[in-house]
Amino acid sequence: MTLPISGRTRVVGVWGSPVSHSLSPRMHNAALAVLGVDWVYVPYTVQPDHAEAAVQAVRALDLVGVNVTVPLKERIAPYLDHVDEAAVRIGSINTIKNDGGVLTGYSTDGEGFVRDLQDLGWPTERLNVYLLGAGGSARALAYALAERECHVVIANRTAARAEDLTELVNRYFPGSSTVAPWGGAAGAKIDLMVNTTSLGMTPQVDDAPELPSGNFTGVRYVYDIIYNPEETRFLRGAREAGCSTSNGLGMLVRQGAAALGIWLERPIGPEALAAMELAVASRT
Ligand code: ATR
């Protein structure tokens, strides 16, 4: 699938630990082949205590850039030259671009999420959103939604984290976020419900009762950022209640396409996007 490696091939990749399960190499190499770009996308296991040395290696080896994932997303910023404003605000980086040794960090998770909603034909602006979870993914999504004048209600098992996230979002978009108790019903007038927690990642575990997913009344759209092929209990419940539902595969592809767009300095067209979708859909 990848192009033959030449004397001019450049390297781009993903760092984190673990990365062996990552779909990003498949997805990006498929897009690079379609685009005819002479780069190869390689996974690297990088532990947090090597973060600074790994960043130096980007400069030394003139890598195009890298994606960063768990556990580096929140720890890499101090070693970069610049960080995009939204990434600073949400405190998370998933993409580094190398411009001749000058490294800039970005977060493309929010953009990937919003793009996916748009491609699904779902609305993205001025919505009442009920967001489950308050971790790194939730920060990116809550920020992106508040940026689009949505009101974001945040419910999280650890209430203090929900409060912290609400405070963060309200700092930049005053009045755009409130906290709801974990385990309560979503309440009336919710347009979009999003699960950002890791609950449901292992469908064989009977985790559904932990998600306050029982009441989808009046909810039109329900999104789960988990991208397992098996439908999560959360999504099944929503679908059975008549909601439009989606898992996070489209977001995964689109955050990747946004990163590729940063590295290539141009938007990724439909053909490459389709190749990325096919690559992740046909995973083994
Ligand atoms: P990510 O970067 O993927 O968002 P994270 O920052 O570790 O990962 O956040 C994981 C989210 O899943 C958190 O909202 C977490 O809730 P806590 O803040 O209470 O830890 C949520 N989560 C994980 N396991 C959970 C469980 N068993 N029940 C409820 N929420 C859970």
JSON list of N, CA and C in Angstrom, two decimals, residues 2-52:
[
{"chain": "A", "resi": 2, "resn": "THR", "atom": "N", "xyz": [1.95, 1.24, 0.82]},
{"chain": "A", "resi": 2, "resn": "THR", "atom": "CA", "xyz": [2.80, 2.45, 0.83]},
{"chain": "A", "resi": 2, "resn": "THR", "atom": "C", "xyz": [3.63, 2.51, -0.45]},
{"chain": "A", "resi": 3, "resn": "LEU", "atom": "N", "xyz": [4.08, 3.70, -0.80]},
{"chain": "A", "resi": 3, "resn": "LEU", "atom": "CA", "xyz": [4.94, 3.87, -1.97]},
{"chain": "A", "resi": 3, "resn": "LEU", "atom": "C", "xyz": [6.29, 3.26, -1.65]},
{"chain": "A", "resi": 4, "resn": "PRO", "atom": "N", "xyz": [7.06, 2.88, -2.69]},
{"chain": "A", "resi": 4, "resn": "PRO", "atom": "CA", "xyz": [8.40, 2.36, -2.40]},
{"chain": "A", "resi": 4, "resn": "PRO", "atom": "C", "xyz": [9.23, 3.45, -1.71]},
{"chain": "A", "resi": 5, "resn": "ILE", "atom": "N", "xyz": [10.07, 3.03, -0.77]},
{"chain": "A", "resi": 5, "resn": "ILE", "atom": "CA", "xyz": [10.90, 4.02, -0.06]},
{"chain": "A", "resi": 5, "resn": "ILE", "atom": "C", "xyz": [12.08, 4.41, -0.95]},
{"chain": "A", "resi": 6, "resn": "SER", "atom": "N", "xyz": [12.29, 5.70, -1.09]},
{"chain": "A", "resi": 6, "resn": "SER", "atom": "CA", "xyz": [13.34, 6.19, -1.98]},
{"chain": "A", "resi": 6, "resn": "SER", "atom": "C", "xyz": [14.39, 6.94, -1.16]},
{"chain": "A", "resi": 7, "resn": "GLY", "atom": "N", "xyz": [15.36, 7.48, -1.85]},
{"chain": "A", "resi": 7, "resn": "GLY", "atom": "CA", "xyz": [16.37, 8.31, -1.16]},
{"chain": "A", "resi": 7, "resn": "GLY", "atom": "C", "xyz": [15.80, 9.61, -0.65]},
{"chain": "A", "resi": 8, "resn": "ARG", "atom": "N", "xyz": [14.63, 9.96, -1.14]},
{"chain": "A", "resi": 8, "resn": "ARG", "atom": "CA", "xyz": [14.00, 11.23, -0.73]},
{"chain": "A", "resi": 8, "resn": "ARG", "atom": "C", "xyz": [12.85, 11.04, 0.25]},
{"chain": "A", "resi": 9, "resn": "THR", "atom": "N", "xyz": [12.53, 9.81, 0.58]},
{"chain": "A", "resi": 9, "resn": "THR", "atom": "CA", "xyz": [11.38, 9.55, 1.47]},
{"chain": "A", "resi": 9, "resn": "THR", "atom": "C", "xyz": [11.58, 10.24, 2.82]},
{"chain": "A", "resi": 10, "resn": "ARG", "atom": "N", "xyz": [10.55, 10.93, 3.28]},
{"chain": "A", "resi": 10, "resn": "ARG", "atom": "CA", "xyz": [10.61, 11.55, 4.61]},
{"chain": "A", "resi": 10, "resn": "ARG", "atom": "C", "xyz": [9.69, 10.79, 5.56]},
{"chain": "A", "resi": 11, "resn": "VAL", "atom": "N", "xyz": [9.97, 10.99, 6.84]},
{"chain": "A", "resi": 11, "resn": "VAL", "atom": "CA", "xyz": [9.27, 10.22, 7.87]},
{"chain": "A", "resi": 11, "resn": "VAL", "atom": "C", "xyz": [8.33, 11.12, 8.68]},
{"chain": "A", "resi": 12, "resn": "VAL", "atom": "N", "xyz": [7.15, 10.56, 8.92]},
{"chain": "A", "resi": 12, "resn": "VAL", "atom": "CA", "xyz": [6.17, 11.18, 9.80]},
{"chain": "A", "resi": 12, "resn": "VAL", "atom": "C", "xyz": [5.66, 10.02, 10.65]},
{"chain": "A", "resi": 13, "resn": "GLY", "atom": "N", "xyz": [5.05, 10.29, 11.77]},
{"chain": "A", "resi": 13, "resn": "GLY", "atom": "CA", "xyz": [4.64, 9.13, 12.55]},
{"chain": "A", "resi": 13, "resn": "GLY", "atom": "C", "xyz": [3.81, 9.47, 13.75]},
{"chain": "A", "resi": 14, "resn": "VAL", "atom": "N", "xyz": [3.65, 8.47, 14.61]},
{"chain": "A", "resi": 14, "resn": "VAL", "atom": "CA", "xyz": [2.89, 8.66, 15.84]},
{"chain": "A", "resi": 14, "resn": "VAL", "atom": "C", "xyz": [3.73, 8.19, 17.01]},
{"chain": "A", "resi": 15, "resn": "TRP", "atom": "N", "xyz": [3.71, 8.99, 18.07]},
{"chain": "A", "resi": 15, "resn": "TRP", "atom": "CA", "xyz": [4.41, 8.65, 19.31]},
{"chain": "A", "resi": 15, "resn": "TRP", "atom": "C", "xyz": [3.40, 8.42, 20.42]},
{"chain": "A", "resi": 16, "resn": "GLY", "atom": "N", "xyz": [3.75, 7.50, 21.28]},
{"chain": "A", "resi": 16, "resn": "GLY", "atom": "CA", "xyz": [2.95, 7.27, 22.47]},
{"chain": "A", "resi": 16, "resn": "GLY", "atom": "C", "xyz": [3.30, 5.93, 23.06]},
{"chain": "A", "resi": 17, "resn": "SER", "atom": "N", "xyz": [2.54, 5.52, 24.03]},
{"chain": "A", "resi": 17, "resn": "SER", "atom": "CA", "xyz": [2.74, 4.21, 24.63]},
{"chain": "A", "resi": 17, "resn": "SER", "atom": "C", "xyz": [1.43, 3.77, 25.30]},
{"chain": "A", "resi": 18, "resn": "PRO", "atom": "N", "xyz": [0.76, 2.74, 24.82]},
{"chain": "A", "resi": 18, "resn": "PRO", "atom": "CA", "xyz": [1.18, 1.90, 23.69]},
{"chain": "A", "resi": 18, "resn": "PRO", "atom": "C", "xyz": [0.78, 2.51, 22.35]},
{"chain": "A", "resi": 19, "resn": "VAL", "atom": "N", "xyz": [1.45, 2.10, 21.29]},
{"chain": "A", "resi": 19, "resn": "VAL", "atom": "CA", "xyz": [1.03, 2.52, 19.95]},
{"chain": "A", "resi": 19, "resn": "VAL", "atom": "C", "xyz": [0.76, 1.32, 19.04]},
{"chain": "A", "resi": 20, "resn": "SER", "atom": "N", "xyz": [0.96, 0.13, 19.58]},
{"chain": "A", "resi": 20, "resn": "SER", "atom": "CA", "xyz": [0.84, -1.06, 18.71]},
{"chain": "A", "resi": 20, "resn": "SER", "atom": "C", "xyz": [-0.59, -1.25, 18.18]},
{"chain": "A", "resi": 21, "resn": "HIS", "atom": "N", "xyz": [-1.58, -0.72, 18.89]},
{"chain": "A", "resi": 21, "resn": "HIS", "atom": "CA", "xyz": [-2.96, -0.87, 18.43]},
{"chain": "A", "resi": 21, "resn": "HIS", "atom": "C", "xyz": [-3.40, 0.27, 17.52]},
{"chain": "A", "resi": 22, "resn": "SER", "atom": "N", "xyz": [-2.51, 1.24, 17.31]},
{"chain": "A", "resi": 22, "resn": "SER", "atom": "CA", "xyz": [-2.92, 2.48, 16.62]},
{"chain": "A", "resi": 22, "resn": "SER", "atom": "C", "xyz": [-3.33, 2.21, 15.17]},
{"chain": "A", "resi": 23, "resn": "LEU", "atom": "N", "xyz": [-4.42, 2.84, 14.77]},
{"chain": "A", "resi": 23, "resn": "LEU", "atom": "CA", "xyz": [-4.87, 2.74, 13.38]},
{"chain": "A", "resi": 23, "resn": "LEU", "atom": "C", "xyz": [-4.24, 3.82, 12.51]},
{"chain": "A", "resi": 24, "resn": "SER", "atom": "N", "xyz": [-3.53, 4.76, 13.15]},
{"chain": "A", "resi": 24, "resn": "SER", "atom": "CA", "xyz": [-3.00, 5.90, 12.40]},
{"chain": "A", "resi": 24, "resn": "SER", "atom": "C", "xyz": [-2.03, 5.50, 11.29]},
{"chain": "A", "resi": 25, "resn": "PRO", "atom": "N", "xyz": [-1.09, 4.55, 11.51]},
{"chain": "A", "resi": 25, "resn": "PRO", "atom": "CA", "xyz": [-0.19, 4.20, 10.40]},
{"chain": "A", "resi": 25, "resn": "PRO", "atom": "C", "xyz": [-0.94, 3.71, 9.16]},
{"chain": "A", "resi": 26, "resn": "ARG", "atom": "N", "xyz": [-1.91, 2.83, 9.35]},
{"chain": "A", "resi": 26, "resn": "ARG", "atom": "CA", "xyz": [-2.71, 2.35, 8.21]},
{"chain": "A", "resi": 26, "resn": "ARG", "atom": "C", "xyz": [-3.38, 3.50, 7.49]},
{"chain": "A", "resi": 27, "resn": "MET", "atom": "N", "xyz": [-4.00, 4.32, 8.32]},
{"chain": "A", "resi": 27, "resn": "MET", "atom": "CA", "xyz": [-4.82, 5.41, 7.80]},
{"chain": "A", "resi": 27, "resn": "MET", "atom": "C", "xyz": [-3.98, 6.43, 7.03]},
{"chain": "A", "resi": 28, "resn": "HIS", "atom": "N", "xyz": [-2.86, 6.84, 7.62]},
{"chain": "A", "resi": 28, "resn": "HIS", "atom": "CA", "xyz": [-2.04, 7.87, 6.99]},
{"chain": "A", "resi": 28, "resn": "HIS", "atom": "C", "xyz": [-1.28, 7.32, 5.78]},
{"chain": "A", "resi": 29, "resn": "ASN", "atom": "N", "xyz": [-0.78, 6.11, 5.88]},
{"chain": "A", "resi": 29, "resn": "ASN", "atom": "CA", "xyz": [-0.05, 5.56, 4.72]},
{"chain": "A", "resi": 29, "resn": "ASN", "atom": "C", "xyz": [-0.99, 5.38, 3.54]},
{"chain": "A", "resi": 30, "resn": "ALA", "atom": "N", "xyz": [-2.25, 5.03, 3.82]},
{"chain": "A", "resi": 30, "resn": "ALA", "atom": "CA", "xyz": [-3.23, 4.91, 2.73]},
{"chain": "A", "resi": 30, "resn": "ALA", "atom": "C", "xyz": [-3.43, 6.26, 2.05]},
{"chain": "A", "resi": 31, "resn": "ALA", "atom": "N", "xyz": [-3.55, 7.31, 2.84]},
{"chain": "A", "resi": 31, "resn": "ALA", "atom": "CA", "xyz": [-3.74, 8.65, 2.27]},
{"chain": "A", "resi": 31, "resn": "ALA", "atom": "C", "xyz": [-2.49, 9.09, 1.50]},
{"chain": "A", "resi": 32, "resn": "LEU", "atom": "N", "xyz": [-1.31, 8.83, 2.06]},
{"chain": "A", "resi": 32, "resn": "LEU", "atom": "CA", "xyz": [-0.07, 9.24, 1.39]},
{"chain": "A", "resi": 32, "resn": "LEU", "atom": "C", "xyz": [0.07, 8.55, 0.03]},
{"chain": "A", "resi": 33, "resn": "ALA", "atom": "N", "xyz": [-0.34, 7.27, -0.03]},
{"chain": "A", "resi": 33, "resn": "ALA", "atom": "CA", "xyz": [-0.27, 6.53, -1.30]},
{"chain": "A", "resi": 33, "resn": "ALA", "atom": "C", "xyz": [-1.21, 7.16, -2.33]},
{"chain": "A", "resi": 34, "resn": "VAL", "atom": "N", "xyz": [-2.43, 7.48, -1.90]},
{"chain": "A", "resi": 34, "resn": "VAL", "atom": "CA", "xyz": [-3.40, 8.09, -2.83]},
{"chain": "A", "resi": 34, "resn": "VAL", "atom": "C", "xyz": [-2.91, 9.46, -3.30]},
{"chain": "A", "resi": 35, "resn": "LEU", "atom": "N", "xyz": [-2.29, 10.19, -2.38]},
{"chain": "A", "resi": 35, "resn": "LEU", "atom": "CA", "xyz": [-1.82, 11.54, -2.72]},
{"chain": "A", "resi": 35, "resn": "LEU", "atom": "C", "xyz": [-0.48, 11.53, -3.46]},
{"chain": "A", "resi": 36, "resn": "GLY", "atom": "N", "xyz": [0.17, 10.37, -3.50]},
{"chain": "A", "resi": 36, "resn": "GLY", "atom": "CA", "xyz": [1.48, 10.27, -4.17]},
{"chain": "A", "resi": 36, "resn": "GLY", "atom": "C", "xyz": [2.56, 11.05, -3.45]},
{"chain": "A", "resi": 37, "resn": "VAL", "atom": "N", "xyz": [2.44, 11.14, -2.13]},
{"chain": "A", "resi": 37, "resn": "VAL", "atom": "CA", "xyz": [3.43, 11.88, -1.33]},
{"chain": "A", "resi": 37, "resn": "VAL", "atom": "C", "xyz": [4.49, 10.89, -0.82]},
{"chain": "A", "resi": 38, "resn": "ASP", "atom": "N", "xyz": [5.75, 11.24, -1.03]},
{"chain": "A", "resi": 38, "resn": "ASP", "atom": "CA", "xyz": [6.86, 10.32, -0.72]},
{"chain": "A", "resi": 38, "resn": "ASP", "atom": "C", "xyz": [7.27, 10.43, 0.76]},
{"chain": "A", "resi": 39, "resn": "TRP", "atom": "N", "xyz": [6.30, 10.11, 1.61]},
{"chain": "A", "resi": 39, "resn": "TRP", "atom": "CA", "xyz": [6.53, 10.06, 3.06]},
{"chain": "A", "resi": 39, "resn": "TRP", "atom": "C", "xyz": [6.10, 8.68, 3.54]},
{"chain": "A", "resi": 40, "resn": "VAL", "atom": "N", "xyz": [6.65, 8.28, 4.67]},
{"chain": "A", "resi": 40, "resn": "VAL", "atom": "CA", "xyz": [6.18, 7.05, 5.30]},
{"chain": "A", "resi": 40, "resn": "VAL", "atom": "C", "xyz": [5.82, 7.37, 6.76]},
{"chain": "A", "resi": 41, "resn": "TYR", "atom": "N", "xyz": [4.71, 6.80, 7.22]},
{"chain": "A", "resi": 41, "resn": "TYR", "atom": "CA", "xyz": [4.18, 7.09, 8.56]},
{"chain": "A", "resi": 41, "resn": "TYR", "atom": "C", "xyz": [4.46, 5.88, 9.46]},
{"chain": "A", "resi": 42, "resn": "VAL", "atom": "N", "xyz": [5.23, 6.11, 10.52]},
{"chain": "A", "resi": 42, "resn": "VAL", "atom": "CA", "xyz": [5.76, 5.01, 11.33]},
{"chain": "A", "resi": 42, "resn": "VAL", "atom": "C", "xyz": [5.37, 5.19, 12.80]},
{"chain": "A", "resi": 43, "resn": "PRO", "atom": "N", "xyz": [4.93, 4.11, 13.48]},
{"chain": "A", "resi": 43, "resn": "PRO", "atom": "CA", "xyz": [4.66, 4.22, 14.91]},
{"chain": "A", "resi": 43, "resn": "PRO", "atom": "C", "xyz": [5.94, 4.11, 15.75]},
{"chain": "A", "resi": 44, "resn": "TYR", "atom": "N", "xyz": [6.06, 4.93, 16.77]},
{"chain": "A", "resi": 44, "resn": "TYR", "atom": "CA", "xyz": [7.20, 4.86, 17.70]},
{"chain": "A", "resi": 44, "resn": "TYR", "atom": "C", "xyz": [6.66, 4.78, 19.12]},
{"chain": "A", "resi": 45, "resn": "THR", "atom": "N", "xyz": [7.16, 3.81, 19.88]},
{"chain": "A", "resi": 45, "resn": "THR", "atom": "CA", "xyz": [6.83, 3.78, 21.30]},
{"chain": "A", "resi": 45, "resn": "THR", "atom": "C", "xyz": [7.73, 4.78, 22.00]},
{"chain": "A", "resi": 46, "resn": "VAL", "atom": "N", "xyz": [7.11, 5.81, 22.58]},
{"chain": "A", "resi": 46, "resn": "VAL", "atom": "CA", "xyz": [7.88, 6.84, 23.28]},
{"chain": "A", "resi": 46, "resn": "VAL", "atom": "C", "xyz": [7.32, 6.99, 24.70]},
{"chain": "A", "resi": 47, "resn": "GLN", "atom": "N", "xyz": [8.16, 6.78, 25.67]},
{"chain": "A", "resi": 47, "resn": "GLN", "atom": "CA", "xyz": [7.73, 6.95, 27.07]},
{"chain": "A", "resi": 47, "resn": "GLN", "atom": "C", "xyz": [7.89, 8.43, 27.46]},
{"chain": "A", "resi": 48, "resn": "PRO", "atom": "N", "xyz": [7.11, 8.87, 28.45]},
{"chain": "A", "resi": 48, "resn": "PRO", "atom": "CA", "xyz": [7.15, 10.29, 28.83]},
{"chain": "A", "resi": 48, "resn": "PRO", "atom": "C", "xyz": [8.54, 10.80, 29.19]},
{"chain": "A", "resi": 49, "resn": "ASP", "atom": "N", "xyz": [9.36, 9.95, 29.82]},
{"chain": "A", "resi": 49, "resn": "ASP", "atom": "CA", "xyz": [10.68, 10.47, 30.21]},
{"chain": "A", "resi": 49, "resn": "ASP", "atom": "C", "xyz": [11.63, 10.63, 29.02]},
{"chain": "A", "resi": 50, "resn": "HIS", "atom": "N", "xyz": [11.18, 10.21, 27.84]},
{"chain": "A", "resi": 50, "resn": "HIS", "atom": "CA", "xyz": [11.97, 10.44, 26.63]},
{"chain": "A", "resi": 50, "resn": "HIS", "atom": "C", "xyz": [11.37, 11.53, 25.75]},
{"chain": "A", "resi": 51, "resn": "ALA", "atom": "N", "xyz": [10.37, 12.21, 26.25]},
{"chain": "A", "resi": 51, "resn": "ALA", "atom": "CA", "xyz": [9.65, 13.18, 25.42]},
{"chain": "A", "resi": 51, "resn": "ALA", "atom": "C", "xyz": [10.59, 14.25, 24.86]},
{"chain": "A", "resi": 52, "resn": "GLU", "atom": "N", "xyz": [11.43, 14.78, 25.72]},
{"chain": "A", "resi": 52, "resn": "GLU", "atom": "CA", "xyz": [12.30, 15.87, 25.26]},
{"chain": "A", "resi": 52, "resn": "GLU", "atom": "C", "xyz": [13.30, 15.36, 24.21]}
]
